[in-house]
């Protein structure tokens, strides 16, 4: 069968499909190095994974929306109003309490992370002959791969990591129900494997990138949340498996493959130097945002002499600073939809 690469096998494999496998290999074979990193270089691991990947990937959305003249004109009303709506929603939530704000954002973030894996699966399914049963089983598999680890998080003993803050998710301890969910999890994944074998035997076709996306999702979510109970491991698997593929997708689809007459100034990034410029822009924006968070809100790494004066303005500053992230979560539900489902 014709493999549904987004760009080509080499770039897709390197930047979209391999991240969870690479990180998982590091986790298994470099335990000593990870322990040293966590114990002595936590600031640098935070800077690299959280700021340079997680925060940076949020700004990649700019290269599909605000910085693309045609895309901006087509969705001008949405692109101008959604950040304002996110700000006011954030302000209302923060006025109800800091915990209400972060808990709500955590649930929205989890939904966004799950939907990205579903979106990649659908993107890599676009050349397949669709059947209602086949689509249902694919959807069931990807949502099981992401849903069960989160259910385990909600129903298991305390995890040593958080999404945003401690006690952000509703928890319900029930070992018997969790055992049933675990059996269903492995049954559904087993059905998926058997179905793959049967379909290959029947058609002699195998969708490589789609099945690598599903496998990578299963591994990164299971080992990141269920198997390991470690903050650094969760951060690495969660962030790298999500952020790197998204930034690569934006570059490949919008900058490399987009039509020059519709890309505007980002057309000039379609060079080898442009890749570094694209990455540099994302990192610069992410660092600038995180610097503002640090100075005005967190004060964890360093504190300015007059930084305490910002505390009275947190009800405005926190909702304002979270606008890029909140907008990214919601906007992604619109910008990847096609007029005709693949």
Coordinates of C-alpha atoms in Angstrom, one line a residue, residues 91-267:
X91 CA -9.8 35.5 35.0
X92 CA -13.2 34.2 36.1
X93 CA -11.7 30.9 37.0
X94 CA -8.8 32.5 38.9
X95 CA -11.2 34.7 40.8
X96 CA -13.0 31.5 41.9
X97 CA -9.6 30.3 43.3
X98 CA -6.2 29.5 42.1
X99 CA -6.9 25.8 42.5
X100 CA -10.1 26.0 40.4
X101 CA -8.1 27.8 37.7
X102 CA -5.3 25.2 37.5
X103 CA -7.5 22.2 37.9
X104 CA -9.7 23.3 35.0
X105 CA -6.6 23.9 32.9
X106 CA -5.2 20.5 33.7
X107 CA -8.4 18.7 32.5
X108 CA -8.4 20.8 29.3
X109 CA -4.7 20.0 28.8
X110 CA -5.3 16.2 29.2
X111 CA -8.1 16.3 26.7
X112 CA -5.8 18.3 24.3
X113 CA -3.0 15.7 24.6
X114 CA -5.4 12.8 24.0
X115 CA -6.9 14.5 21.0
X116 CA -3.5 15.1 19.4
X117 CA -2.8 11.4 19.4
X118 CA -6.2 10.8 17.9
X119 CA -5.5 13.5 15.3
X120 CA -2.1 11.9 14.2
X121 CA -3.8 8.5 14.0
X122 CA -6.5 10.0 11.7
X123 CA -3.9 11.8 9.6
X124 CA -2.0 8.6 9.0
X125 CA -5.2 6.8 8.2
X126 CA -6.2 9.0 5.3
X127 CA -5.3 6.5 2.5
X128 CA -7.1 3.6 4.1
X129 CA -10.4 2.2 2.9
X130 CA -12.7 3.2 5.8
X131 CA -15.3 1.0 7.4
X132 CA -17.5 1.9 10.3
X133 CA -16.2 -1.1 12.3
X134 CA -12.6 -0.3 11.4
X135 CA -12.9 3.3 12.4
X136 CA -14.6 2.3 15.7
X137 CA -11.8 -0.1 16.6
X138 CA -9.1 2.4 15.7
X139 CA -10.7 5.0 17.9
X140 CA -11.3 2.6 20.7
X141 CA -7.6 1.6 20.6
X142 CA -6.2 5.2 20.7
X143 CA -8.6 6.3 23.4
X144 CA -7.9 3.2 25.4
X145 CA -4.1 3.8 25.1
X146 CA -4.5 7.3 26.6
X147 CA -7.6 6.8 28.7
X148 CA -6.6 3.9 30.9
X149 CA -3.3 5.5 32.1
X150 CA -5.3 8.6 33.1
X151 CA -7.9 6.4 34.8
X152 CA -5.0 4.6 36.6
X153 CA -3.8 8.1 37.7
X154 CA -7.3 8.9 39.1
X155 CA -7.8 5.6 40.9
X156 CA -4.3 4.5 42.0
X157 CA -2.0 5.4 44.9
X158 CA -0.5 8.8 44.8
X159 CA 1.6 9.5 41.7
X160 CA 5.0 11.3 42.3
X161 CA 4.2 13.7 39.5
X162 CA 1.6 16.3 38.6
X163 CA 0.3 18.0 35.5
X164 CA 0.2 21.5 37.0
X165 CA -0.3 21.2 40.7
X166 CA -0.8 18.7 43.6
X167 CA -4.3 17.1 43.9
X168 CA -5.4 18.6 40.6
X169 CA -7.5 15.6 39.5
X170 CA -10.5 14.0 41.1
X171 CA -9.4 10.7 42.7
X172 CA -11.5 7.6 43.5
X173 CA -9.6 4.7 45.0
X174 CA -11.2 1.4 44.0
X175 CA -8.8 -1.5 43.4
X176 CA -11.4 -3.9 42.1
X177 CA -12.7 -1.5 39.5
X178 CA -9.1 -0.6 38.5
X179 CA -8.3 -4.3 38.0
X180 CA -11.3 -4.6 35.7
X181 CA -10.2 -1.5 33.7
X182 CA -6.7 -3.1 33.4
X183 CA -8.1 -6.3 32.0
X184 CA -10.2 -4.4 29.5
X185 CA -7.1 -2.3 28.6
X186 CA -5.1 -5.4 27.7
X187 CA -8.0 -7.1 26.0
X188 CA -8.6 -4.1 23.7
X189 CA -4.9 -3.8 22.8
X190 CA -4.9 -7.6 22.2
X191 CA -7.8 -7.3 19.9
X192 CA -6.0 -4.5 18.0
X193 CA -2.9 -6.7 17.6
X194 CA -5.0 -9.7 16.4
X195 CA -6.9 -7.5 14.0
X196 CA -3.6 -6.1 12.5
X197 CA -2.4 -9.7 11.9
X198 CA -5.7 -10.7 10.3
X199 CA -5.8 -7.6 8.1
X200 CA -2.2 -8.1 7.0
X201 CA -2.9 -11.8 6.2
X202 CA -6.0 -10.8 4.3
X203 CA -4.7 -7.8 2.3
X204 CA -0.9 -8.0 2.6
X205 CA -1.0 -4.3 3.6
X206 CA 0.4 -2.6 6.7
X207 CA 0.1 1.1 7.6
X208 CA 3.5 1.7 9.1
X209 CA 3.2 5.3 10.4
X210 CA -0.3 4.8 11.7
X211 CA 0.7 1.7 13.7
X212 CA 3.9 3.4 15.0
X213 CA 1.8 6.3 16.3
X214 CA -0.5 3.9 18.1
X215 CA 2.4 1.9 19.5
X216 CA 4.3 5.0 20.6
X217 CA 1.1 6.3 22.3
X218 CA 0.6 3.0 24.1
X219 CA 4.2 2.9 25.3
X220 CA 4.6 6.5 26.3
X221 CA 1.4 6.8 28.2
X222 CA 1.6 3.4 29.9
X223 CA 5.3 3.7 31.0
X224 CA 5.1 7.4 31.7
X225 CA 2.1 7.2 34.0
X226 CA 1.4 3.6 35.0
X227 CA 4.7 1.6 35.1
X228 CA 7.0 4.3 36.3
X229 CA 6.1 6.6 39.2
X230 CA 8.8 9.2 38.5
X231 CA 8.4 12.9 37.8
X232 CA 11.3 13.2 35.3
X233 CA 10.3 10.1 33.4
X234 CA 6.7 11.4 33.2
X235 CA 7.9 14.8 32.0
X236 CA 10.2 13.3 29.4
X237 CA 7.7 10.9 27.9
X238 CA 4.8 13.2 28.1
X239 CA 6.4 16.4 26.8
X240 CA 8.8 15.0 24.1
X241 CA 6.2 12.6 22.7
X242 CA 3.7 15.5 22.4
X243 CA 5.8 18.6 21.7
X244 CA 8.4 17.5 19.1
X245 CA 5.9 15.8 16.7
X246 CA 3.6 18.9 16.9
X247 CA 6.4 21.3 16.0
X248 CA 7.6 19.0 13.2
X249 CA 4.0 18.7 11.9
X250 CA 3.6 22.5 11.7
X251 CA 6.9 22.9 9.9
X252 CA 6.4 20.1 7.4
X253 CA 2.7 21.0 6.6
X254 CA 2.7 24.7 6.8
X255 CA 6.3 25.9 6.0
X256 CA 7.8 23.2 3.8
X257 CA 4.7 22.0 1.9
X258 CA 2.5 25.2 2.0
X259 CA 2.1 27.2 -1.1
X260 CA 4.5 30.2 -1.2
X261 CA 1.7 32.6 -2.2
X262 CA -0.3 31.8 0.9
X263 CA 2.5 31.4 3.5
X264 CA 3.6 35.1 3.6
X265 CA 6.8 35.8 5.4
X266 CA 7.2 32.2 6.7
X267 CA 7.9 31.2 3.1

